[in-house]
Amino acid sequence: MSDPTVPDPTITTPPVPADTTPSDGPLGTALGQLDGAIRRLGYDPGMHAMLAAPRREIHVAIPLRRDDGTTELFHGYRVQHNISRGPGKGGLRYHPAVDIDEVRALAMWMTWKCAVVELPYGGAKGGVAIDPRGYTSSELERVTRRYTSEIMPMIGPEHDIMAPDIGTDERTMAWVMDTYSVNRGHTIPAVVTGKPLEVGGSLGRATATSRGVVHATRAALHEAGHELHDVRVAVQGFGKVGGPAATMYADAGARVEAVSDENGAIYRPGGLDMPRLREYVAASGTVVGFDGGDPITNDELLTLDVDVLVPAAVEHVLTADNAADVKARWVVEGANGPTTGEADALLTERGVTVVPDILANAGGVVVSYFEWVQAQQAYWWTEAEIEQKLAERMAHAYAEVSEMARREHVSLRDGALLLSVRRVADAHRIRGLYP
Ligand code: GLU
């Protein structure tokens, strides 16, 4: 590994362009994080500019013929932030707030995430500005197939591999895989991950992000002389990540005292009855109204007197407005980008251990990688093999990040960024510039 304190002499280029200057929103946060890592690593403005700018991006218009015969237009994006360590990798998000800057930020985080856990991938992300809850399954299928056709030249098992994210699921991935495969003339399961088992999905993928979050929590607690059965946990977001994670925490002996979804939160000091809560949510679609806890607001959940806070929903929920009131000693980022730069500084200053998103929620993309490897070899692993390999990867990555943070006297987030930015910069340096 190169010495991070020695500026790289091989690249000298013009000053960093204006669009690498942090702005508001997730992209501002992501660029601010990169900025900090670049300064510490001593890289020059040329390397900074290369790592700040997406390598490729596409903006597509997606007309939908609705079931009632009317037409609606949506905007979709795919951004490959970096492809120097391998194909682009990252989810596809369906959410009304999706825009190009959010997708750029999420793609950049995928680059660092894949590098932290040493996957042979770059980082990418896609999104469509649509609220999937307002559309029927057949409408969503048409949106997905049209989006896939529009971005077709950019994706593929060796180019850019999609996976589920907010608002998409394994069914969406099956449509992407089918559209891509039909157009190529043969079945190509490795173009997406997080697909159904019946068409080449991997055992353990659906719960991998949550499992990884729990592994990361266990490692952080252990380092401070604690275990999961000692702690009280609050989970913000009861979706694909937070829902299974809450159950896994409870199964490991933690007291899960509060959970929330976009409708509200519930709180029970001493711990919620998770099996009963899951049954309630399966029937009602929300945690709100569960009689085994008191109703509280989402904001109240974030500042509850618990040991571990797990933001597992969307970006920027911990801000300068509430970070000083967070009482948890550990914040484990199940979501991508839940903490603004200001909030991160406040939490670190107050001695809160933040296990950063690019490490804490990397379990999903780790098992995506396992799924891609299995699909390429057409040879399938057992669930036990997958879970063991995931646990090893998470433990190893946590140890490396923690070691870097200790050595450099920085937070776990900065440790993770130093490690990953350096790995990506090394790939650039070793490959050299063409022509
Ligand atoms: N959407 C997930 C993430 O943000 C998974 C990405 C993947 O598996 O490619 O990490």
PDB file of C-alpha atoms and ligand atoms in Angstrom, residues 89-91 110 113 125 161 163-165 193 205 336 361 364-365 368, ligand 1:
ATOM      1  CA  LYS A  89     -22.266  -2.000  -8.824  1.00  0.00           C
ATOM      2  CA  GLY A  90     -25.236  -0.546  -7.056  1.00  0.00           C
ATOM      3  CA  GLY A  91     -28.938  -0.449  -6.487  1.00  0.00           C
ATOM      4  CA  MET A 110     -21.139   2.494  -3.593  1.00  0.00           C
ATOM      5  CA  LYS A 113     -18.471   0.667   0.034  1.00  0.00           C
ATOM      6  CA  LYS A 125     -26.525   3.725  -8.741  1.00  0.00           C
ATOM      7  CA  ILE A 161     -24.754  -4.714 -12.152  1.00  0.00           C
ATOM      8  CA  ALA A 163     -29.622  -4.597  -7.270  1.00  0.00           C
ATOM      9  CA  PRO A 164     -32.674  -3.570  -5.255  1.00  0.00           C
ATOM     10  CA  ASP A 165     -32.746  -0.371  -3.215  1.00  0.00           C
ATOM     11  CA  THR A 193     -28.312  -9.271  -8.088  1.00  0.00           C
ATOM     12  CA  ARG A 205     -29.313 -12.094  -0.185  1.00  0.00           C
ATOM     13  CA  ASN A 336     -26.942   5.281   3.015  1.00  0.00           C
ATOM     14  CA  ASN A 361     -24.633  -1.651   5.418  1.00  0.00           C
ATOM     15  CA  GLY A 364     -26.049  -6.355   0.984  1.00  0.00           C
ATOM     16  CA  VAL A 365     -23.498  -5.732  -1.703  1.00  0.00           C
ATOM     17  CA  SER A 368     -24.695  -9.402  -4.177  1.00  0.00           C
TER      18      SER A 368
HETATM   19  N1  GLU B   1     -28.837  -0.980  -2.603  1.00  0.00           N
HETATM   20  C1  GLU B   1     -27.897  -1.641  -1.749  1.00  0.00           C
HETATM   21  C2  GLU B   1     -26.880  -0.657  -1.221  1.00  0.00           C
HETATM   22  O1  GLU B   1     -27.101   0.517  -1.192  1.00  0.00           O
HETATM   23  C3  GLU B   1     -27.266  -2.859  -2.396  1.00  0.00           C
HETATM   24  C4  GLU B   1     -26.438  -2.604  -3.610  1.00  0.00           C
HETATM   25  C5  GLU B   1     -25.988  -3.862  -4.333  1.00  0.00           C
HETATM   26  O2  GLU B   1     -26.149  -4.946  -3.813  1.00  0.00           O
HETATM   27  O3  GLU B   1     -25.491  -3.703  -5.436  1.00  0.00           O
HETATM   28  O4  GLU B   1     -25.847  -1.049  -0.741  1.00  0.00           O
END
